[in-house]
Each structure stands twice: as C-alpha cells, then as structure tokens.
Short mmCIF file of C-alpha atoms and ligand atoms in Angstrom, two decimals:
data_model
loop_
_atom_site.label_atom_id
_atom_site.label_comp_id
_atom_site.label_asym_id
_atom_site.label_seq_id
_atom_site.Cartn_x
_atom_site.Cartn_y
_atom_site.Cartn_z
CA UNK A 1 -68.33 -17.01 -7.34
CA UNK A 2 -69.33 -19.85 -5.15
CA UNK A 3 -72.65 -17.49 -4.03
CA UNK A 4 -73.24 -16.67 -7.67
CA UNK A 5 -73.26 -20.66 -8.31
CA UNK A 6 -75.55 -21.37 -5.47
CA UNK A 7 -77.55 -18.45 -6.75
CA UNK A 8 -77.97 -20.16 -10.36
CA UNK A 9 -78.71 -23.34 -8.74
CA UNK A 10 -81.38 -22.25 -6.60
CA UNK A 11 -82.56 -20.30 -9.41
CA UNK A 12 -82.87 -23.16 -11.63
CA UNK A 13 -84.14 -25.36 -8.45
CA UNK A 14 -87.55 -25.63 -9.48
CA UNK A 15 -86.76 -26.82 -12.77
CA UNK A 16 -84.21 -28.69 -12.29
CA UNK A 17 -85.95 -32.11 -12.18
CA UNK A 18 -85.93 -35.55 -13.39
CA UNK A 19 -87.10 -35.20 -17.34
CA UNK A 20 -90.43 -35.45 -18.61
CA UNK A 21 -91.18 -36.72 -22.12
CA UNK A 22 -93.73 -36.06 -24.40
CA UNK A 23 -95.16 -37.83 -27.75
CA UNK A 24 -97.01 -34.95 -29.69
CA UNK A 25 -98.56 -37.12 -32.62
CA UNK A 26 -100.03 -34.83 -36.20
CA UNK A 27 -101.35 -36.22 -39.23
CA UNK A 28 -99.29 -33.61 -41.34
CA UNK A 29 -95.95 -33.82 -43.05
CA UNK A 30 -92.64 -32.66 -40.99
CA UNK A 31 -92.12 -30.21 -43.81
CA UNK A 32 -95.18 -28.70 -43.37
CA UNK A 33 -95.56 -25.24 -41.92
CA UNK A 34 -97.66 -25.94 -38.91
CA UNK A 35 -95.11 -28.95 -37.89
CA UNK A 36 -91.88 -26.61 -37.85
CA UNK A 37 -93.76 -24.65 -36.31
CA UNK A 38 -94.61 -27.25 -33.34
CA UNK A 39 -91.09 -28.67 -33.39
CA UNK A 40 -90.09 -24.67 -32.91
CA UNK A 41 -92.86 -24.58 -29.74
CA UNK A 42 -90.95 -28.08 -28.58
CA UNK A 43 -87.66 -26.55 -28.58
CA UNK A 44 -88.65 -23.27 -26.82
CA UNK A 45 -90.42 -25.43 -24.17
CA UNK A 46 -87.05 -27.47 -23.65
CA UNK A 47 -85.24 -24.57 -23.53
CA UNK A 48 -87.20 -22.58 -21.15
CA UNK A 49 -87.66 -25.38 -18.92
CA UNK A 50 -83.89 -26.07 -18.85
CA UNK A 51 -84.08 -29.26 -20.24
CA UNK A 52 -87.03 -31.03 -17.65
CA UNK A 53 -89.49 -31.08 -20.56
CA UNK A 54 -89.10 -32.94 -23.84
CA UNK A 55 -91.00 -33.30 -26.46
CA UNK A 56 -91.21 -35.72 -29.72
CA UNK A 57 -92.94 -34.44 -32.48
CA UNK A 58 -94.39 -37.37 -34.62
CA UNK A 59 -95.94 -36.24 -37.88
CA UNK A 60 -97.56 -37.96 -40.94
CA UNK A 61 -99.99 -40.15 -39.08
CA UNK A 62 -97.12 -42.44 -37.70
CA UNK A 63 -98.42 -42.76 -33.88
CA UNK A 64 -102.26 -42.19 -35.01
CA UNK A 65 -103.69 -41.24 -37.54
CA UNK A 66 -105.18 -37.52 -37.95
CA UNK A 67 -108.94 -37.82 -36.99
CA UNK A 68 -108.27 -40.58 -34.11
CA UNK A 69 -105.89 -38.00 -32.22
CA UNK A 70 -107.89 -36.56 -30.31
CA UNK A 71 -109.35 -39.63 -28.60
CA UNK A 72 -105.32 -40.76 -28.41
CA UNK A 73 -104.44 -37.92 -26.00
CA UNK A 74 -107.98 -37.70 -24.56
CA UNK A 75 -107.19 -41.50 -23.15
CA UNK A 76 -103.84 -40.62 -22.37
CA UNK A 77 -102.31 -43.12 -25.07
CA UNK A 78 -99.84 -39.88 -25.97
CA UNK A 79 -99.45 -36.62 -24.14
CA UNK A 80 -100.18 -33.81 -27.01
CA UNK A 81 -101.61 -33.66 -30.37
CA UNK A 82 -102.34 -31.68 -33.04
CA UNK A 83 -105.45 -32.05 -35.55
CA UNK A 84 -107.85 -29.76 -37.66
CA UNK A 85 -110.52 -28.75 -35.80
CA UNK A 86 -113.00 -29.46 -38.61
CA UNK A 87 -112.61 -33.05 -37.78
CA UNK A 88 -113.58 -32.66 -34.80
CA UNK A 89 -117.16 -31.34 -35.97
CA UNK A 90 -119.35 -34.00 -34.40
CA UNK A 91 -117.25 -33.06 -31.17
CA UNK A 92 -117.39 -30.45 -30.38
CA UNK A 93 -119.98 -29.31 -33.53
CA UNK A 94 -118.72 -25.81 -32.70
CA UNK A 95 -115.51 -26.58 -34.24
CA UNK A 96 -117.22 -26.49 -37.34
CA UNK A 97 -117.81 -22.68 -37.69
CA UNK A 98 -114.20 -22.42 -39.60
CA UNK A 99 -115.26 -24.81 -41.87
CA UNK A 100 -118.56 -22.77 -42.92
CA UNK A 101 -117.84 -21.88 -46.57
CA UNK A 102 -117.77 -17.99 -47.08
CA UNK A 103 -118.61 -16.75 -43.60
CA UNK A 104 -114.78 -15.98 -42.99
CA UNK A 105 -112.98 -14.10 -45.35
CA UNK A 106 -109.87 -12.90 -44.00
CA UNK A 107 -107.24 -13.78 -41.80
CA UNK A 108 -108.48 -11.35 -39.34
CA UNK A 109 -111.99 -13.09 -39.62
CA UNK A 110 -109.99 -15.84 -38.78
CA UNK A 111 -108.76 -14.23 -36.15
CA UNK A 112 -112.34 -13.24 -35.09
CA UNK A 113 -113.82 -16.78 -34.83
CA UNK A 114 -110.98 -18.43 -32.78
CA UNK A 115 -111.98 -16.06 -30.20
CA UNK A 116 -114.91 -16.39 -30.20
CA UNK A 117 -114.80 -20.31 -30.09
CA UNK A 118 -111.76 -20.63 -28.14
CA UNK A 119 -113.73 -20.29 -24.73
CA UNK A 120 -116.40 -22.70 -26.41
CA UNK A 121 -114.28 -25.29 -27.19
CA UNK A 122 -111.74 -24.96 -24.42
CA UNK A 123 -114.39 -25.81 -22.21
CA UNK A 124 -115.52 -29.24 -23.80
CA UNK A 125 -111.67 -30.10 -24.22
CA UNK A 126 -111.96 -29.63 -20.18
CA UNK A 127 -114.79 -31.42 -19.89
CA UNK A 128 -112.69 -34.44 -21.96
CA UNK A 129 -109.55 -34.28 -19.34
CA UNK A 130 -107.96 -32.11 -22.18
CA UNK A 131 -106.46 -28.37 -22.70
CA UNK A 132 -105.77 -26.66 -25.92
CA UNK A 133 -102.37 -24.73 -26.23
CA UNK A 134 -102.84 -22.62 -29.48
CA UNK A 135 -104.30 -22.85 -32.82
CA UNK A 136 -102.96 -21.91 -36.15
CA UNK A 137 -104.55 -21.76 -39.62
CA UNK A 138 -104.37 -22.88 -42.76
CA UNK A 139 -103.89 -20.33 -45.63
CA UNK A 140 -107.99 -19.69 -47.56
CA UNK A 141 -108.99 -22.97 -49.18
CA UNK A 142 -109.22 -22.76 -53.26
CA UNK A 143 -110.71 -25.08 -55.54
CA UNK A 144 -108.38 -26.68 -58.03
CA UNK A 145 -109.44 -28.73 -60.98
CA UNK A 146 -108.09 -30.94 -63.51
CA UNK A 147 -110.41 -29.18 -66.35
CA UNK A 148 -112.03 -25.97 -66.10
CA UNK A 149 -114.92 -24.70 -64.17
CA UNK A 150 -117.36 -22.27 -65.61
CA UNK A 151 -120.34 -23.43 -63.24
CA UNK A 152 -121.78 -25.54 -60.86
CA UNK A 153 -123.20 -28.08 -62.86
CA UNK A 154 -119.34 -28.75 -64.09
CA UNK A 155 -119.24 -30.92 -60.83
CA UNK A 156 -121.90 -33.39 -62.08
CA UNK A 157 -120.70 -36.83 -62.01
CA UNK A 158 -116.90 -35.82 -61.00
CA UNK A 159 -114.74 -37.25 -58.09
CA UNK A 160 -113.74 -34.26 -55.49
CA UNK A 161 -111.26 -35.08 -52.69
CA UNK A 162 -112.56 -34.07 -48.96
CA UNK A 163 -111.05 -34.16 -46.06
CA UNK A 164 -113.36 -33.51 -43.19
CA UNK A 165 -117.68 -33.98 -43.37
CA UNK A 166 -117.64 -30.51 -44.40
CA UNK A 167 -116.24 -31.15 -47.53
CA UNK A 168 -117.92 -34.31 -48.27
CA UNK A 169 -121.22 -32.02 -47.42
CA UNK A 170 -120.12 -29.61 -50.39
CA UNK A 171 -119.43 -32.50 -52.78
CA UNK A 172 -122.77 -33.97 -52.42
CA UNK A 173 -124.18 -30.37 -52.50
CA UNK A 174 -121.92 -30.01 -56.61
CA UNK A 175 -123.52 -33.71 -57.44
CA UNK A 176 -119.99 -34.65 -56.96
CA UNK A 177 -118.74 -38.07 -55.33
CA UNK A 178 -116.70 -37.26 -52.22
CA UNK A 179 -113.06 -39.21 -52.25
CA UNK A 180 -111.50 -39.13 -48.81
CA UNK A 181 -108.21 -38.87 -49.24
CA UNK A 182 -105.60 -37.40 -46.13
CA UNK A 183 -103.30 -34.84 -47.42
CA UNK A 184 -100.29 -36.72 -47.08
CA UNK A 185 -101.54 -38.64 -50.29
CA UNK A 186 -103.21 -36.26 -52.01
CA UNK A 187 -100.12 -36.42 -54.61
CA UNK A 188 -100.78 -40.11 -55.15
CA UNK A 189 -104.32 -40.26 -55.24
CA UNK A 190 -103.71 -37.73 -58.21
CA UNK A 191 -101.45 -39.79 -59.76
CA UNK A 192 -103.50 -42.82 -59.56
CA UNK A 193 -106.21 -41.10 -61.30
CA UNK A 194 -108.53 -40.72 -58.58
CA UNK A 195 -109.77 -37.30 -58.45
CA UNK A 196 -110.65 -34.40 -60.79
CA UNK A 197 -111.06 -31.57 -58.27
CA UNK A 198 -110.22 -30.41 -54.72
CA UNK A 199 -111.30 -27.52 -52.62
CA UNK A 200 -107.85 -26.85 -50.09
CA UNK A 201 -105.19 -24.08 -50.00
CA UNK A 202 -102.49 -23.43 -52.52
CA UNK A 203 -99.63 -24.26 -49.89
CA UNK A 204 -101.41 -27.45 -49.87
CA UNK A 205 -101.66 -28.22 -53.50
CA UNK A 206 -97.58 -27.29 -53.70
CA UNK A 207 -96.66 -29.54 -50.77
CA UNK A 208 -98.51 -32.35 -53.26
CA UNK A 209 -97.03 -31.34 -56.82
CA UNK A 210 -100.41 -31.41 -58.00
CA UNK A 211 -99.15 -30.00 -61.29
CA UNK A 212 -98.96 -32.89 -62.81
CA UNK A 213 -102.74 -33.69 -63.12
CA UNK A 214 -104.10 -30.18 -61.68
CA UNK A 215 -104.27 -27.59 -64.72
CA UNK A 216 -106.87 -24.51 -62.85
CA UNK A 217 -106.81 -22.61 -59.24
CA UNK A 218 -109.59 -21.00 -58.68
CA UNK A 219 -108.78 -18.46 -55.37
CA UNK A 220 -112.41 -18.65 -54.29
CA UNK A 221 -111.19 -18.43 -50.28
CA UNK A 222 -113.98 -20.53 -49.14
CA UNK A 223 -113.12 -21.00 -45.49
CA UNK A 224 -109.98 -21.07 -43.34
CA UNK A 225 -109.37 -23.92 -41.46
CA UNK A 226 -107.56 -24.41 -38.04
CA UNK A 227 -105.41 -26.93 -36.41
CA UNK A 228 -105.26 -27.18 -32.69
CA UNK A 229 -102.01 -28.35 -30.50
CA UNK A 230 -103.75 -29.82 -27.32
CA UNK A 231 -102.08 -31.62 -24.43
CA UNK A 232 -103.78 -34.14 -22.05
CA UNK A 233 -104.74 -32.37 -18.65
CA UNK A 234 -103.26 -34.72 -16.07
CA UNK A 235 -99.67 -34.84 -18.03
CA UNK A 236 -100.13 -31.28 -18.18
CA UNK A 237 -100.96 -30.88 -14.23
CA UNK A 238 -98.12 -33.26 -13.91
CA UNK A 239 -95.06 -30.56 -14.60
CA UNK A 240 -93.91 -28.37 -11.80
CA UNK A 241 -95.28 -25.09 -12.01
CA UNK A 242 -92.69 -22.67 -13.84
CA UNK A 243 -92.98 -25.53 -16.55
CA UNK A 244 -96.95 -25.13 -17.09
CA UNK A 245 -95.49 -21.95 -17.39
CA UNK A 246 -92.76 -22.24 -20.15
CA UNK A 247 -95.30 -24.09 -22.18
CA UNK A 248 -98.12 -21.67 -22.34
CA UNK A 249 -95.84 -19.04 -23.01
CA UNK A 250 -93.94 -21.04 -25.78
CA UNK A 251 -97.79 -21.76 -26.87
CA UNK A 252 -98.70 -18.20 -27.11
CA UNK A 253 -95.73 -17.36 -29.07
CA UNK A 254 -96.38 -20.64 -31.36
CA UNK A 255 -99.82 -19.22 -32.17
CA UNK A 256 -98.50 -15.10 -33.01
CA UNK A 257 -95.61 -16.66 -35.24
CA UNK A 258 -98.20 -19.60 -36.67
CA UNK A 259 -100.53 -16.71 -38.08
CA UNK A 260 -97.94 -14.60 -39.54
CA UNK A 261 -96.27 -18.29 -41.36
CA UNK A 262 -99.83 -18.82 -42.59
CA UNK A 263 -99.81 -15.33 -44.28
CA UNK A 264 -96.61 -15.51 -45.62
CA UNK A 265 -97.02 -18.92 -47.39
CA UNK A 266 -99.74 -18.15 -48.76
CA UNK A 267 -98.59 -15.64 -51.06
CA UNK A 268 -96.16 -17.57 -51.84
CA UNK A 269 -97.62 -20.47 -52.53
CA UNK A 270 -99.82 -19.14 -55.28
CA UNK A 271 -96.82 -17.59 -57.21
CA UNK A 272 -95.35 -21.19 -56.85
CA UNK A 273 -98.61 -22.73 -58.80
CA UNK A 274 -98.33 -19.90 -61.60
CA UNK A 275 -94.62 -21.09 -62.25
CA UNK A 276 -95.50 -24.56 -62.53
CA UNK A 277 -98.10 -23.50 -65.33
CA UNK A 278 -101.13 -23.86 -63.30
CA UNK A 279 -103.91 -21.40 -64.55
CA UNK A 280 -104.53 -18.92 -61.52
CA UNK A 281 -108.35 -17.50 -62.23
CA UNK A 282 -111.28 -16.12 -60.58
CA UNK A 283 -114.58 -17.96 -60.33
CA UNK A 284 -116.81 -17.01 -63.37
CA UNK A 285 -119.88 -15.09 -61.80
CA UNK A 286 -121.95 -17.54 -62.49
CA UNK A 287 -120.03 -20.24 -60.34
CA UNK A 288 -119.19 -17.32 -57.75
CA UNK A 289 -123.33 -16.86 -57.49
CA UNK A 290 -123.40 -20.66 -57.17
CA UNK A 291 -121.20 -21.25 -55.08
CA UNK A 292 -122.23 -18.34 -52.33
CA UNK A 293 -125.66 -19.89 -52.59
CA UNK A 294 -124.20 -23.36 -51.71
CA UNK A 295 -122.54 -21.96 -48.48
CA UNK A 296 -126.07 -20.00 -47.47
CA UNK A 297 -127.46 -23.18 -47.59
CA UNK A 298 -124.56 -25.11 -45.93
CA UNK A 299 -124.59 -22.29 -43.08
CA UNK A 300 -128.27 -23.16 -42.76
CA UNK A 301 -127.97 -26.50 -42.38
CA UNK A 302 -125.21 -26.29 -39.49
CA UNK A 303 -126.78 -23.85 -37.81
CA UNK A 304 -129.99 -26.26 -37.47
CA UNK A 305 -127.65 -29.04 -36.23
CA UNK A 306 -125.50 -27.15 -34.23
CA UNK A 307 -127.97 -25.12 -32.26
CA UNK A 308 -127.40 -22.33 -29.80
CA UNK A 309 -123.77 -22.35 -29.29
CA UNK A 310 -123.72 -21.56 -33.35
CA UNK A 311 -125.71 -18.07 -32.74
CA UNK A 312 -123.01 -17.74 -29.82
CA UNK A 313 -120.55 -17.35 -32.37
CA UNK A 314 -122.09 -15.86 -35.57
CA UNK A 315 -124.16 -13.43 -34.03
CA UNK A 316 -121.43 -11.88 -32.19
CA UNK A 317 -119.13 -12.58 -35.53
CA UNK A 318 -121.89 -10.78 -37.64
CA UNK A 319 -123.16 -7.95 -35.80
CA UNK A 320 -119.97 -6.61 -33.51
CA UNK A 321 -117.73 -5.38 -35.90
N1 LIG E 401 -104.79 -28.56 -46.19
C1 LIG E 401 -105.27 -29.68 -45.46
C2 LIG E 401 -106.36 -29.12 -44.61
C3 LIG E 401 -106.62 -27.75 -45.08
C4 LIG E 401 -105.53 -27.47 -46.03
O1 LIG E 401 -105.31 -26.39 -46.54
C5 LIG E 401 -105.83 -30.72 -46.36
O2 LIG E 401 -106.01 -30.46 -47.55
O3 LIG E 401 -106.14 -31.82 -45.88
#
C-alpha cells in the first residue's frame, strides 16, 4: 500500500506544484456556446493538471473589452483570451479570409480555411509573444431585417449593425450606415430603435430576442466567422511540462467538440426564430445576384490590401479540392 502511495505521488510529482492562475477575458456572454465551451476547456485543464492550473473565465467584456483583447494578453495584462478573428483584420489582415462574404460555404470550408491560416496566423501570434490554442466558429451569418428585402437597393438610407470592418465594408457597399454595436447589446440597440437590419447567425439573433423588432431571416450564409482562445507565450512557457501538455490536449478537444456545438446550434437556432414568428426565407434572385456581386467585389478589394499571403490561402482553398 505504502509503495502504491509513493507510486501515486511520484506519479503526480511533476504536477504537483504550487497553483497557477489564469484570467481568460471574452467579449461574449457566459451563456453563449463558445464560453461553455471555454469554461469546459478550463475544467479539463484543471483536471488533467491535478489541480496546478486554474483558470477564470471572464466573459461579456468585463476585464476588456472584445477588440482590445488581444493587445491585453499580448502585454501580459491577462494570461488568455478569446476574440473573433475578424477583428483582428488589420493584424494579422489574414484573419480576414473568414470574413470574405461567400467564399466559404460550409462548415467543412470552414474547416478548410482554418488550416490553411492556422500556420499563417500562428506565426504572427509568435512573432507578438503569443500562441493560439484552438478556434471555433460561429454558425453561417444571415441577414435579418425589420421589413423585407427584395433587393439591394432596399438598403438605401437604412441603419445595419456591424461588428467588425468587414461588415461596416458591406454596409457602405448596400448605401447603408454602419451602427457598431457588440453583440452583447444587440437586444438593446433594437429596442432603442437603432437598427433596421443585421447580417450575423441565427444563434446570435436568439441569444438577443430580436423578435421583438426583427420580422425576416434571410439564410443567405455569407461567411463563417471564428473566434480564437490564445494564451500569452511566457505564462504559457511558465507551466511545467506535462501541463503545456494538459492544455493543448484539453485545446484540441475544445476545438473537435466547438465545431460539432456550432453545427448543432445552428439548426436549432433557426427552428427557434420560426417559433417566435420570424419569417424564415430565401434571398429573392435578384438580391442573391446582388449580393454575390457585392462579395466578388469585396474579395477583390481584400485581396489588393492583403497581398500575397491572401493567394496563400485562396489559391490553395480554390484549386485543391
Ligand atoms: N455573432 C457575433 C459574431 C458572429 C456571430 O454570429 C456577433 O454578431 O457579433
């Protein structure tokens, strides 16, 4: 007994260790999918590590807000983060590519462009003192709408709600005025009045009642957006070996079991709209022709300002199938 004890011990020795804390700050609701999902990852790291690793999971912009994350965990101010990689477009731009309306389709395009800008961006988070642990999407983005849209030209004049400069890109593209609004107040922007269309997924029109203003979803799935979980690299180069360990493998399973949520909610987040009487339609083909001809032009333009790590990704994206 007392061999089997000194067994366990020694077994444990290496991670047996004073306990290291983590902040992990995200802009998104503790509800939200890709937040139980985190606190899931933090568990399974505490677990695995017996206990040496901890980690607080701080949603809904309390420690910093969504956009200023990054730079939080790149100067050390908190150990991990999570954000959507489209705000990061001005750094790196290749983060962008998910946010390229109509280029991905699928989940398995999806699936497609992470690896192909994983190594990409992995190696300017280096570059920042940073590493990225997984990255999850969001379900297709839709376009909801107060009133009906039959066209293009039914933007004129209107307020749309972005979230990132990609959206604010497409707004001035419809004649539309971009409203920034983060999605945590999405609900009362509606309420206030402020808005009269939006182009995100169904899961996150439900997580905002939109209902109650919102009358049309249109499932156009213009792009699928990611959020990254990234950790600073000298608290990560701080743990003791088997715990670098136990996170990356908690990581990997965080990003299998993220995909599969993603999926899931989707569906049924679009059966949740239809039973709160929103009007589920496709695009007329005259906004469908519009609208592909918007993202041509859009995938244009960031391919000019992105440059040659863009073809790295597309060309491989479009022509190895
Ligand atoms: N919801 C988030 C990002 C993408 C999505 O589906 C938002 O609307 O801000």
């Amino acid at each position: 007994m007392k061999t089997l004890l000194l067994l366990a011990t020694l077994a444990l020795a290496p991670l047996v260790q004073a306990q290291t804390q983590w902040k992990l700050a995200t802009g998104y609701r503790a509800e939200s999918f890709h937040t139980r999902n985190i606190v899931q990852f933090a568990q399974e790291v505490e677990k695995a590590s017996a206990g040496s690793l901890r980690i607080e999971v701080h949603p809904n912009n309390t420690l910093f807000k969504l956009a200023d994350i990054p730079g939080a965990v790149e100067g050390g101010k908190v150990q991990a983060g999570e954000t959507i990689m489209t705000s990061l477009v001005r750094e790196p731009p290749i983060a962008g590519a998910d946010s390229v309306p109509f280029v991905v389709r699928t989940f398995a395009d999806a699936r497609r462009i992470w690896d192909l800008q994983r190594p990409l961006i992995e190696a300017n988070f280096a570059s920042r003192g940073m590493k990225i642990l997984y990255s999850v999407p969001w379900p297709p983005q839709g376009l909801f709408s107060i009133a009906p849209v039959r066209s293009a030209a039914d933007f004129k004049g209107t307020r749309m709600r972005t979230y990132n400069p990609a959206t604010v890109r497409i707004a001035e593209l419809l004649n539309a005025t971009p409203v920034d609004v983060p999605m945590v107040e999405v609900n009362k922007a509606l309420s206030a009045g402020r808005l009269d269309s939006m182009i995100t997924s169904a899961l996150t029109g439900v997580e905002n009642q939109v209902w109650g203003q919102i009358k049309h979803y249109y499932p156009i799935n213009a792009w699928f957006p990611k959020n990254i979980v990234f950790v600073n690299q000298q608290a990560f180069d701080g743990l003791a070996p088997a715990v670098r360990q136990a996170v990356l493998k908690a990581a990997a399973d965080a990003e299998a079991r993220g995909w599969a949520m993603s999926e899931t909610v989707l569906d049924e987040s679009v059966a949740e709209l239809q039973r709160k009487g929103i009007k589920v339609d496709r695009a007329t083909a005259e906004l469908d022709t519009e609208l592909k001809r918007l993202g041509e032009r859009f995938s244009r333009e960031w391919v000019q300002s992105v440059g040659n790590d863009a073809n790295k990704i597309f060309i491989p994206f479009y022509f190895q199938r």
